[in-house]
Structure formats: C-alpha cells, structure tokens
Amino acid sequence: MKKFITVSPFQPKENLTKGKYAAVDNSKLLYDGEIQFPILTAINGYVEDGEEINVLCIQADYDNAIENTKEFEVELKELCDKKQIKYTLNIIKIEHNNNLETHLDTFHKLIQNCEDEDEIYACITYGFKPMPMIEVMALNYACKIKKNTKVNCVVYGEKDFSTGEMKVYDVTSLYLLDGVIQRLAQAKVTNPMKQIEMLLDLGK
C-alpha cells in the first residue's frame, strides 16, 4: 500500500498561503494547482489514476491544527477526485506539547500504521521542531523491521516570505544517507569519509 505521512500545521488558517510549489530537483513533484500542503505534490506525482492509497495526518490537540486538518481534507479530496484516487485518511491524534511522552506516543502511533510491502512517502514541513526526527525514526522502523517496505520520497515545503515564492524539495537523499553511514560503520571501512564524499560527489 502506498502511504503518505503529513502533519497538520499549527499556524492560524489565515497565515497559511495557498500557491503553486515549484519543484526542486524532482520533476515528479510538479503540481499545477494551488495548494497549502506539500504532501499533495507527492500524491499527485507518485499515484496513478485509480490507485488506492492511505494518508496519515498527524494532528495535535490544538484548535489551529484541527481547523487545518479540515482544510487539508478539502484539498486532498479535490486532488483524489480529479485523479480518481481511492483514499483513506487516518487522523493520528496527539497531545499539543513537546513532552518526551508525546513524541514517543507519536512514534508509536506511526509505526502501528506501518505494514509489510508498504511504499511510504512523508512530508517534514510542519509540526513541532522534533517532528522530522520522529518521522525519520518511524521510516527507519518501517524499512528495517517490516518486510519489503521502502521509503520512496520525503518532501519539504518552503515559502520565501520576502518574495512569496514557494518551493518543494525532495530530501529523500538526506534520509537515505543515515542508512549509508550505519552500513559504513558496521562494515568498519578504513576511510568512511572518502566513501561519503564519493557518494555526495564532494572532495574534488
């Protein structure tokens, strides 16, 4: 199953800008419509017409987040209706605080939704500052514990408040780099920095 993970933003609804995200480094993220939620660029680019997907939206117990989830549902439905995508939206409810217990609970709820053979896509744009760490840990769990589960794309949306320009970045390589570092450490290679520089095309 293709699964898409996103976080409902904490900003007041009026502070969220609807616009066209310019895709950086990944043409699959090109989206012609005006949206507020970058995960939709991944759904648009990686889901074929008529496919069935599962969307996980992390929502804090906070008025702004609750209202923004409703807006996300509107944009999600609009896209899925257009492409005849069958979708299930699961709201993952969490507390609105930065307590360790809350972050561990978020991680636990995410991995409960990870299954064998999943293809996972995630957005790390919104939420608490530690939220991307939690998402990455959940992605690592899915890939290492579940059977034939893989992460296909991790996106990050950016808005330049000076120019109003909006961009969506494919940061999947940063996620994958962590796995490379772990494998280099396990293999006890003599010059891991050289291997990393070759991978990143650095050190010239």
C-alpha atoms as an extended CHARMM CRD file, in Angstrom:
* protein
*
       204  EXT
         1         1  MET       CA              0.0000000000        0.0000000000        0.0000000000  PROA      1               0.0000000000
         2         2  LYS       CA              1.2260000000        3.4880000000       -0.7870000000  PROA      2               0.0000000000
         3         3  LYS       CA              1.1370000000        5.5350000000        2.4120000000  PROA      3               0.0000000000
         4         4  PHE       CA              1.5930000000        9.2770000000        2.7520000000  PROA      4               0.0000000000
         5         5  ILE       CA              2.5260000000       10.8920000000        6.0780000000  PROA      5               0.0000000000
         6         6  THR       CA              1.9360000000       14.5570000000        6.8460000000  PROA      6               0.0000000000
         7         7  VAL       CA              1.4620000000       16.8510000000        9.8460000000  PROA      7               0.0000000000
         8         8  SER       CA             -1.3200000000       19.3760000000       10.3010000000  PROA      8               0.0000000000
         9         9  PRO       CA              0.3100000000       22.8160000000       10.7590000000  PROA      9               0.0000000000
        10        10  PHE       CA             -0.0480000000       24.9210000000       13.8990000000  PROA      10              0.0000000000
        11        11  GLN       CA             -0.3000000000       28.2770000000       12.1080000000  PROA      11              0.0000000000
        12        12  PRO       CA             -3.6320000000       30.1100000000       12.0830000000  PROA      12              0.0000000000
        13        13  LYS       CA             -5.5560000000       29.2740000000        8.9310000000  PROA      13              0.0000000000
        14        14  GLU       CA             -5.1970000000       32.8240000000        7.6110000000  PROA      14              0.0000000000
        15        15  ASN       CA             -1.3900000000       32.5510000000        7.8220000000  PROA      15              0.0000000000
        16        16  LEU       CA             -1.2160000000       29.5360000000        5.5140000000  PROA      16              0.0000000000
        17        17  THR       CA             -0.6300000000       30.5370000000        1.9140000000  PROA      17              0.0000000000
        18        18  LYS       CA             -2.2410000000       28.7610000000       -0.9870000000  PROA      18              0.0000000000
        19        19  GLY       CA              0.0150000000       28.7570000000       -4.0070000000  PROA      19              0.0000000000
        20        20  LYS       CA              1.9690000000       26.7740000000       -6.5770000000  PROA      20              0.0000000000
        21        21  TYR       CA              5.0110000000       24.9540000000       -5.2630000000  PROA      21              0.0000000000
        22        22  ALA       CA              7.9880000000       24.9700000000       -7.6270000000  PROA      22              0.0000000000
        23        23  ALA       CA              9.5720000000       21.5130000000       -7.6320000000  PROA      23              0.0000000000
        24        24  VAL       CA             13.3140000000       21.4470000000       -6.8720000000  PROA      24              0.0000000000
        25        25  ASP       CA             15.3760000000       18.5220000000       -8.2390000000  PROA      25              0.0000000000
        26        26  ASN       CA             12.3940000000       16.1920000000       -8.7240000000  PROA      26              0.0000000000
        27        27  SER       CA             10.0180000000       16.7810000000      -11.6110000000  PROA      27              0.0000000000
        28        28  LYS       CA              7.5350000000       14.2930000000      -10.1450000000  PROA      28              0.0000000000
        29        29  LEU       CA              6.6980000000       16.9260000000       -7.5270000000  PROA      29              0.0000000000
        30        30  LEU       CA              5.4490000000       19.3910000000      -10.1350000000  PROA      30              0.0000000000
        31        31  TYR       CA              1.8770000000       20.3510000000       -9.2860000000  PROA      31              0.0000000000
        32        32  ASP       CA             -0.0950000000       22.7630000000      -11.4180000000  PROA      32              0.0000000000
        33        33  GLY       CA             -2.6930000000       23.5920000000       -8.7610000000  PROA      33              0.0000000000
        34        34  GLU       CA             -2.5150000000       25.9660000000       -5.8210000000  PROA      34              0.0000000000
        35        35  ILE       CA             -2.2130000000       24.1280000000       -2.5130000000  PROA      35              0.0000000000
        36        36  GLN       CA             -1.1370000000       24.6230000000        1.0980000000  PROA      36              0.0000000000
        37        37  PHE       CA              0.1200000000       21.1370000000        1.9190000000  PROA      37              0.0000000000
        38        38  PRO       CA              3.3410000000       19.8920000000        0.2070000000  PROA      38              0.0000000000
        39        39  ILE       CA              2.4810000000       16.2010000000        0.6780000000  PROA      39              0.0000000000
        40        40  LEU       CA             -0.0750000000       16.6830000000       -2.0850000000  PROA      40              0.0000000000
        41        41  THR       CA              2.7540000000       17.1690000000       -4.5780000000  PROA      41              0.0000000000
        42        42  ALA       CA              3.9580000000       13.6490000000       -3.7480000000  PROA      42              0.0000000000
        43        43  ILE       CA              0.4630000000       12.1860000000       -4.0260000000  PROA      43              0.0000000000
        44        44  ASN       CA             -0.0100000000       13.8870000000       -7.3760000000  PROA      44              0.0000000000
        45        45  GLY       CA              3.3530000000       12.7340000000       -8.6870000000  PROA      45              0.0000000000
        46        46  TYR       CA              3.5630000000        9.1930000000       -7.3680000000  PROA      46              0.0000000000
        47        47  VAL       CA             -0.0190000000        7.9120000000       -7.5310000000  PROA      47              0.0000000000
        48        48  GLU       CA             -1.5670000000        6.7160000000      -10.7700000000  PROA      48              0.0000000000
        49        49  ASP       CA             -5.1760000000        7.4150000000      -11.6690000000  PROA      49              0.0000000000
        50        50  GLY       CA             -7.4660000000        4.8920000000       -9.9920000000  PROA      50              0.0000000000
        51        51  GLU       CA             -4.9360000000        3.7180000000       -7.3770000000  PROA      51              0.0000000000
        52        52  GLU       CA             -5.7890000000        3.2490000000       -3.7080000000  PROA      52              0.0000000000
        53        53  ILE       CA             -3.7190000000        4.9670000000       -1.0110000000  PROA      53              0.0000000000
        54        54  ASN       CA             -3.6360000000        5.5590000000        2.7310000000  PROA      54              0.0000000000
        55        55  VAL       CA             -2.9630000000        9.0670000000        4.0770000000  PROA      55              0.0000000000
        56        56  LEU       CA             -1.7880000000        9.5730000000        7.6740000000  PROA      56              0.0000000000
        57        57  CYS       CA             -2.2290000000       13.0610000000        9.1070000000  PROA      57              0.0000000000
        58        58  ILE       CA             -0.6620000000       13.7720000000       12.4980000000  PROA      58              0.0000000000
        59        59  GLN       CA             -2.9240000000       16.2400000000       14.2940000000  PROA      59              0.0000000000
        60        60  ALA       CA             -2.1580000000       17.8480000000       17.6360000000  PROA      60              0.0000000000
        61        61  ASP       CA             -4.9640000000       18.6080000000       20.0640000000  PROA      61              0.0000000000
        62        62  TYR       CA             -4.8210000000       22.2920000000       19.1250000000  PROA      62              0.0000000000
        63        63  ASP       CA             -7.5130000000       24.4410000000       17.5220000000  PROA      63              0.0000000000
        64        64  ASN       CA             -5.3680000000       25.6350000000       14.6140000000  PROA      64              0.0000000000
        65        65  ALA       CA             -4.2240000000       22.1180000000       13.7850000000  PROA      65              0.0000000000
        66        66  ILE       CA             -7.7840000000       20.7960000000       13.9310000000  PROA      66              0.0000000000
        67        67  GLU       CA             -9.0120000000       23.5250000000       11.5700000000  PROA      67              0.0000000000
        68        68  ASN       CA             -6.0800000000       22.9970000000        9.2040000000  PROA      68              0.0000000000
        69        69  THR       CA             -6.8350000000       19.2750000000        9.0330000000  PROA      69              0.0000000000
        70        70  LYS       CA            -10.2770000000       20.1650000000        7.7000000000  PROA      70              0.0000000000
        71        71  GLU       CA             -8.6650000000       22.3210000000        5.0130000000  PROA      71              0.0000000000
        72        72  PHE       CA             -6.2420000000       19.5120000000        4.1910000000  PROA      72              0.0000000000
        73        73  GLU       CA             -9.1750000000       17.1540000000        3.7250000000  PROA      73              0.0000000000
        74        74  VAL       CA            -10.6940000000       19.5740000000        1.2150000000  PROA      74              0.0000000000
        75        75  GLU       CA             -7.5030000000       19.7990000000       -0.8670000000  PROA      75              0.0000000000
        76        76  LEU       CA             -6.8770000000       16.0460000000       -0.6060000000  PROA      76              0.0000000000
        77        77  LYS       CA            -10.3980000000       15.2360000000       -1.7870000000  PROA      77              0.0000000000
        78        78  GLU       CA            -10.1060000000       17.6800000000       -4.6700000000  PROA      78              0.0000000000
        79        79  LEU       CA             -6.9120000000       16.0380000000       -5.9180000000  PROA      79              0.0000000000
        80        80  CYS       CA             -8.1320000000       12.4830000000       -5.4110000000  PROA      80              0.0000000000
        81        81  ASP       CA            -11.4550000000       13.1670000000       -7.1080000000  PROA      81              0.0000000000
        82        82  LYS       CA             -9.5990000000       14.6500000000      -10.0790000000  PROA      82              0.0000000000
        83        83  LYS       CA             -7.3470000000       11.5840000000      -10.4420000000  PROA      83              0.0000000000
        84        84  GLN       CA             -9.9920000000        9.0860000000       -9.3070000000  PROA      84              0.0000000000
        85        85  ILE       CA             -7.7420000000        8.0170000000       -6.4530000000  PROA      85              0.0000000000
        86        86  LYS       CA             -9.3410000000        5.9390000000       -3.7260000000  PROA      86              0.0000000000
        87        87  TYR       CA             -8.0200000000        7.1350000000       -0.3970000000  PROA      87              0.0000000000
        88        88  THR       CA             -8.3790000000        6.5270000000        3.3140000000  PROA      88              0.0000000000
        89        89  LEU       CA             -7.4760000000        9.4040000000        5.6260000000  PROA      89              0.0000000000
        90        90  ASN       CA             -6.3580000000        8.3710000000        9.1050000000  PROA      90              0.0000000000
        91        91  ILE       CA             -6.0510000000       11.1770000000       11.6520000000  PROA      91              0.0000000000
        92        92  ILE       CA             -3.3120000000       10.4150000000       14.1800000000  PROA      92              0.0000000000
        93        93  LYS       CA             -4.2490000000       12.4510000000       17.2370000000  PROA      93              0.0000000000
        94        94  ILE       CA             -1.5280000000       13.5840000000       19.6240000000  PROA      94              0.0000000000
        95        95  GLU       CA             -1.1600000000       15.9980000000       22.5320000000  PROA      95              0.0000000000
        96        96  HSD       CA             -0.0840000000       19.5620000000       21.8230000000  PROA      96              0.0000000000
        97        97  ASN       CA              3.1440000000       19.7030000000       23.8040000000  PROA      97              0.0000000000
        98        98  ASN       CA              6.8290000000       18.8690000000       23.4450000000  PROA      98              0.0000000000
        99        99  ASN       CA              6.9520000000       16.3320000000       26.2590000000  PROA      99              0.0000000000
       100       100  LEU       CA              9.0120000000       13.2300000000       25.5900000000  PROA      100             0.0000000000
       101       101  GLU       CA              5.9390000000       11.0870000000       26.2380000000  PROA      101             0.0000000000
       102       102  THR       CA              4.0870000000       12.8900000000       23.4400000000  PROA      102             0.0000000000
       103       103  HSD       CA              6.8880000000       12.3470000000       20.9400000000  PROA      103             0.0000000000
       104       104  LEU       CA              7.1890000000        8.6680000000       21.8740000000  PROA      104             0.0000000000
       105       105  ASP       CA              3.4230000000        8.3220000000       21.5330000000  PROA      105             0.0000000000
       106       106  THR       CA              3.5850000000        9.8820000000       18.0630000000  PROA      106             0.0000000000
       107       107  PHE       CA              6.3230000000        7.4620000000       17.0510000000  PROA      107             0.0000000000
       108       108  HSD       CA              4.3300000000        4.5220000000       18.4100000000  PROA      108             0.0000000000
       109       109  LYS       CA              1.1820000000        5.5410000000       16.5460000000  PROA      109             0.0000000000
       110       110  LEU       CA              3.1080000000        5.9670000000       13.3050000000  PROA      110             0.0000000000
       111       111  ILE       CA              4.7600000000        2.5540000000       13.4270000000  PROA      111             0.0000000000
       112       112  GLN       CA              1.4200000000        0.9600000000       14.2430000000  PROA      112             0.0000000000
       113       113  ASN       CA              0.3860000000        2.0700000000       10.7530000000  PROA      113             0.0000000000
       114       114  CYS       CA              3.4510000000        0.5890000000        9.0280000000  PROA      114             0.0000000000
       115       115  GLU       CA              2.9720000000       -2.7550000000        7.3220000000  PROA      115             0.0000000000
       116       116  ASP       CA              4.8250000000       -5.1960000000        5.0960000000  PROA      116             0.0000000000
       117       117  GLU       CA              5.1070000000       -4.1900000000        1.4230000000  PROA      117             0.0000000000
       118       118  ASP       CA              4.3060000000       -0.5140000000        2.1110000000  PROA      118             0.0000000000
       119       119  GLU       CA              5.6630000000        2.2540000000       -0.1070000000  PROA      119             0.0000000000
       120       120  ILE       CA              5.9930000000        5.2860000000        2.1430000000  PROA      120             0.0000000000
       121       121  TYR       CA              6.0890000000        8.9950000000        1.3330000000  PROA      121             0.0000000000
       122       122  ALA       CA              6.4400000000       11.6620000000        4.0130000000  PROA      122             0.0000000000
       123       123  CYS       CA              6.3610000000       15.4330000000        4.4380000000  PROA      123             0.0000000000
       124       124  ILE       CA              8.5290000000       17.0650000000        7.1160000000  PROA      124             0.0000000000
       125       125  THR       CA              7.3050000000       20.6460000000        6.6470000000  PROA      125             0.0000000000
       126       126  TYR       CA              5.0230000000       21.2110000000        9.6220000000  PROA      126             0.0000000000
       127       127  GLY       CA              4.7580000000       20.3390000000       13.3120000000  PROA      127             0.0000000000
       128       128  PHE       CA              6.9570000000       20.5180000000       16.3800000000  PROA      128             0.0000000000
       129       129  LYS       CA             10.6950000000       21.0290000000       15.7700000000  PROA      129             0.0000000000
       130       130  PRO       CA             11.4340000000       17.3690000000       16.7600000000  PROA      130             0.0000000000
       131       131  MET       CA              8.7050000000       16.0610000000       14.4050000000  PROA      131             0.0000000000
       132       132  PRO       CA             11.0530000000       15.3340000000       11.4570000000  PROA      132             0.0000000000
       133       133  MET       CA             13.2070000000       13.2310000000       13.8120000000  PROA      133             0.0000000000
       134       134  ILE       CA             10.1560000000       11.2620000000       14.8620000000  PROA      134             0.0000000000
       135       135  GLU       CA              9.0690000000       10.7270000000       11.2710000000  PROA      135             0.0000000000
       136       136  VAL       CA             12.5580000000        9.5770000000       10.2580000000  PROA      136             0.0000000000
       137       137  MET       CA             12.6750000000        7.1120000000       13.1710000000  PROA      137             0.0000000000
       138       138  ALA       CA              9.3080000000        5.7280000000       12.0660000000  PROA      138             0.0000000000
       139       139  LEU       CA             10.5610000000        5.4240000000        8.4790000000  PROA      139             0.0000000000
       140       140  ASN       CA             13.6630000000        3.6010000000        9.7200000000  PROA      140             0.0000000000
       141       141  TYR       CA             11.4770000000        1.2140000000       11.7060000000  PROA      141             0.0000000000
       142       142  ALA       CA              9.3000000000        0.5290000000        8.6760000000  PROA      142             0.0000000000
       143       143  CYS       CA             12.2530000000       -0.2100000000        6.3840000000  PROA      143             0.0000000000
       144       144  LYS       CA             14.2530000000       -2.3090000000        8.8520000000  PROA      144             0.0000000000
       145       145  ILE       CA             11.5220000000       -4.1970000000       10.6820000000  PROA      145             0.0000000000
       146       146  LYS       CA              8.8170000000       -4.6850000000        8.0870000000  PROA      146             0.0000000000
       147       147  LYS       CA              9.1690000000       -6.9110000000        5.0270000000  PROA      147             0.0000000000
       148       148  ASN       CA              9.7940000000       -5.2850000000        1.6380000000  PROA      148             0.0000000000
       149       149  THR       CA              8.7840000000       -1.8500000000        2.9000000000  PROA      149             0.0000000000
       150       150  LYS       CA             10.5740000000        1.1360000000        1.3880000000  PROA      150             0.0000000000
       151       151  VAL       CA             10.6220000000        4.9290000000        1.5570000000  PROA      151             0.0000000000
       152       152  ASN       CA             10.1860000000        6.4210000000       -1.9040000000  PROA      152             0.0000000000
       153       153  CYS       CA             10.1190000000       10.1500000000       -1.2130000000  PROA      153             0.0000000000
       154       154  VAL       CA             10.5000000000       12.6530000000        1.6300000000  PROA      154             0.0000000000
       155       155  VAL       CA              9.4510000000       16.2210000000        0.8370000000  PROA      155             0.0000000000
       156       156  TYR       CA              9.9160000000       19.5940000000        2.4740000000  PROA      156             0.0000000000
       157       157  GLY       CA              7.9180000000       22.6990000000        1.5530000000  PROA      157             0.0000000000
       158       158  GLU       CA              9.3690000000       26.1940000000        1.8310000000  PROA      158             0.0000000000
       159       159  LYS       CA              7.9530000000       29.6950000000        1.4630000000  PROA      159             0.0000000000
       160       160  ASP       CA             10.1000000000       32.8080000000        0.9850000000  PROA      160             0.0000000000
       161       161  PHE       CA              8.2390000000       35.4510000000        2.9790000000  PROA      161             0.0000000000
       162       162  SER       CA             10.0860000000       38.2300000000        1.1420000000  PROA      162             0.0000000000
       163       163  THR       CA              9.1630000000       37.1720000000       -2.3800000000  PROA      163             0.0000000000
       164       164  GLY       CA              6.2030000000       34.8820000000       -1.7180000000  PROA      164             0.0000000000
       165       165  GLU       CA              7.9190000000       32.1390000000       -3.7380000000  PROA      165             0.0000000000
       166       166  MET       CA              7.0230000000       28.5880000000       -2.7140000000  PROA      166             0.0000000000
       167       167  LYS       CA              9.2520000000       25.5590000000       -3.3170000000  PROA      167             0.0000000000
       168       168  VAL       CA              9.0170000000       21.8610000000       -2.5600000000  PROA      168             0.0000000000
       169       169  TYR       CA             12.2510000000       19.9310000000       -2.0770000000  PROA      169             0.0000000000
       170       170  ASP       CA             12.9020000000       16.2130000000       -2.4060000000  PROA      170             0.0000000000
       171       171  VAL       CA             15.0890000000       15.4770000000        0.6450000000  PROA      171             0.0000000000
       172       172  THR       CA             14.9520000000       11.6920000000        0.3570000000  PROA      172             0.0000000000
       173       173  SER       CA             18.7350000000       11.5120000000       -0.1220000000  PROA      173             0.0000000000
       174       174  LEU       CA             19.2690000000       13.0110000000        3.3330000000  PROA      174             0.0000000000
       175       175  TYR       CA             17.1190000000       10.2770000000        4.8120000000  PROA      175             0.0000000000
       176       176  LEU       CA             18.9820000000        7.5780000000        2.8750000000  PROA      176             0.0000000000
       177       177  LEU       CA             22.3670000000        8.9890000000        3.9150000000  PROA      177             0.0000000000
       178       178  ASP       CA             21.7370000000        7.9390000000        7.5050000000  PROA      178             0.0000000000
       179       179  GLY       CA             21.4500000000        4.3270000000        6.3710000000  PROA      179             0.0000000000
       180       180  VAL       CA             24.6710000000        4.6200000000        4.3860000000  PROA      180             0.0000000000
       181       181  ILE       CA             26.5120000000        5.9070000000        7.4630000000  PROA      181             0.0000000000
       182       182  GLN       CA             25.2100000000        2.9980000000        9.5310000000  PROA      182             0.0000000000
       183       183  ARG       CA             26.3700000000        0.4700000000        6.9250000000  PROA      183             0.0000000000
       184       184  LEU       CA             29.8150000000        2.0850000000        6.7140000000  PROA      184             0.0000000000
       185       185  ALA       CA             30.1200000000        1.8910000000       10.4910000000  PROA      185             0.0000000000
       186       186  GLN       CA             29.0630000000       -1.7580000000       10.5650000000  PROA      186             0.0000000000
       187       187  ALA       CA             31.4890000000       -2.6320000000        7.7780000000  PROA      187             0.0000000000
       188       188  LYS       CA             34.3100000000       -0.8080000000        9.6100000000  PROA      188             0.0000000000
       189       189  VAL       CA             35.6420000000        0.6550000000        6.3510000000  PROA      189             0.0000000000
       190       190  THR       CA             39.0740000000        2.2450000000        6.6860000000  PROA      190             0.0000000000
       191       191  ASN       CA             38.1400000000        5.5930000000        5.1620000000  PROA      191             0.0000000000
       192       192  PRO       CA             34.4100000000        6.2450000000        5.6050000000  PROA      192             0.0000000000
       193       193  MET       CA             34.7690000000        9.9690000000        4.8560000000  PROA      193             0.0000000000
       194       194  LYS       CA             36.1240000000        9.1890000000        1.3850000000  PROA      194             0.0000000000
       195       195  GLN       CA             33.1660000000        6.9000000000        0.7130000000  PROA      195             0.0000000000
       196       196  ILE       CA             30.7300000000        9.5920000000        1.8070000000  PROA      196             0.0000000000
       197       197  GLU       CA             32.4850000000       12.2440000000       -0.3020000000  PROA      197             0.0000000000
       198       198  MET       CA             32.3320000000        9.9760000000       -3.3350000000  PROA      198             0.0000000000
       199       199  LEU       CA             28.6430000000        9.4180000000       -2.7160000000  PROA      199             0.0000000000
       200       200  LEU       CA             27.9870000000       13.1370000000       -2.3760000000  PROA      200             0.0000000000
       201       201  ASP       CA             30.3630000000       14.0000000000       -5.2140000000  PROA      201             0.0000000000
       202       202  LEU       CA             32.4480000000       16.1460000000       -2.8600000000  PROA      202             0.0000000000
       203       203  GLY       CA             36.1310000000       16.4950000000       -2.1500000000  PROA      203             0.0000000000
       204       204  LYS       CA             37.1290000000       17.3620000000       -5.7010000000  PROA      204             0.0000000000
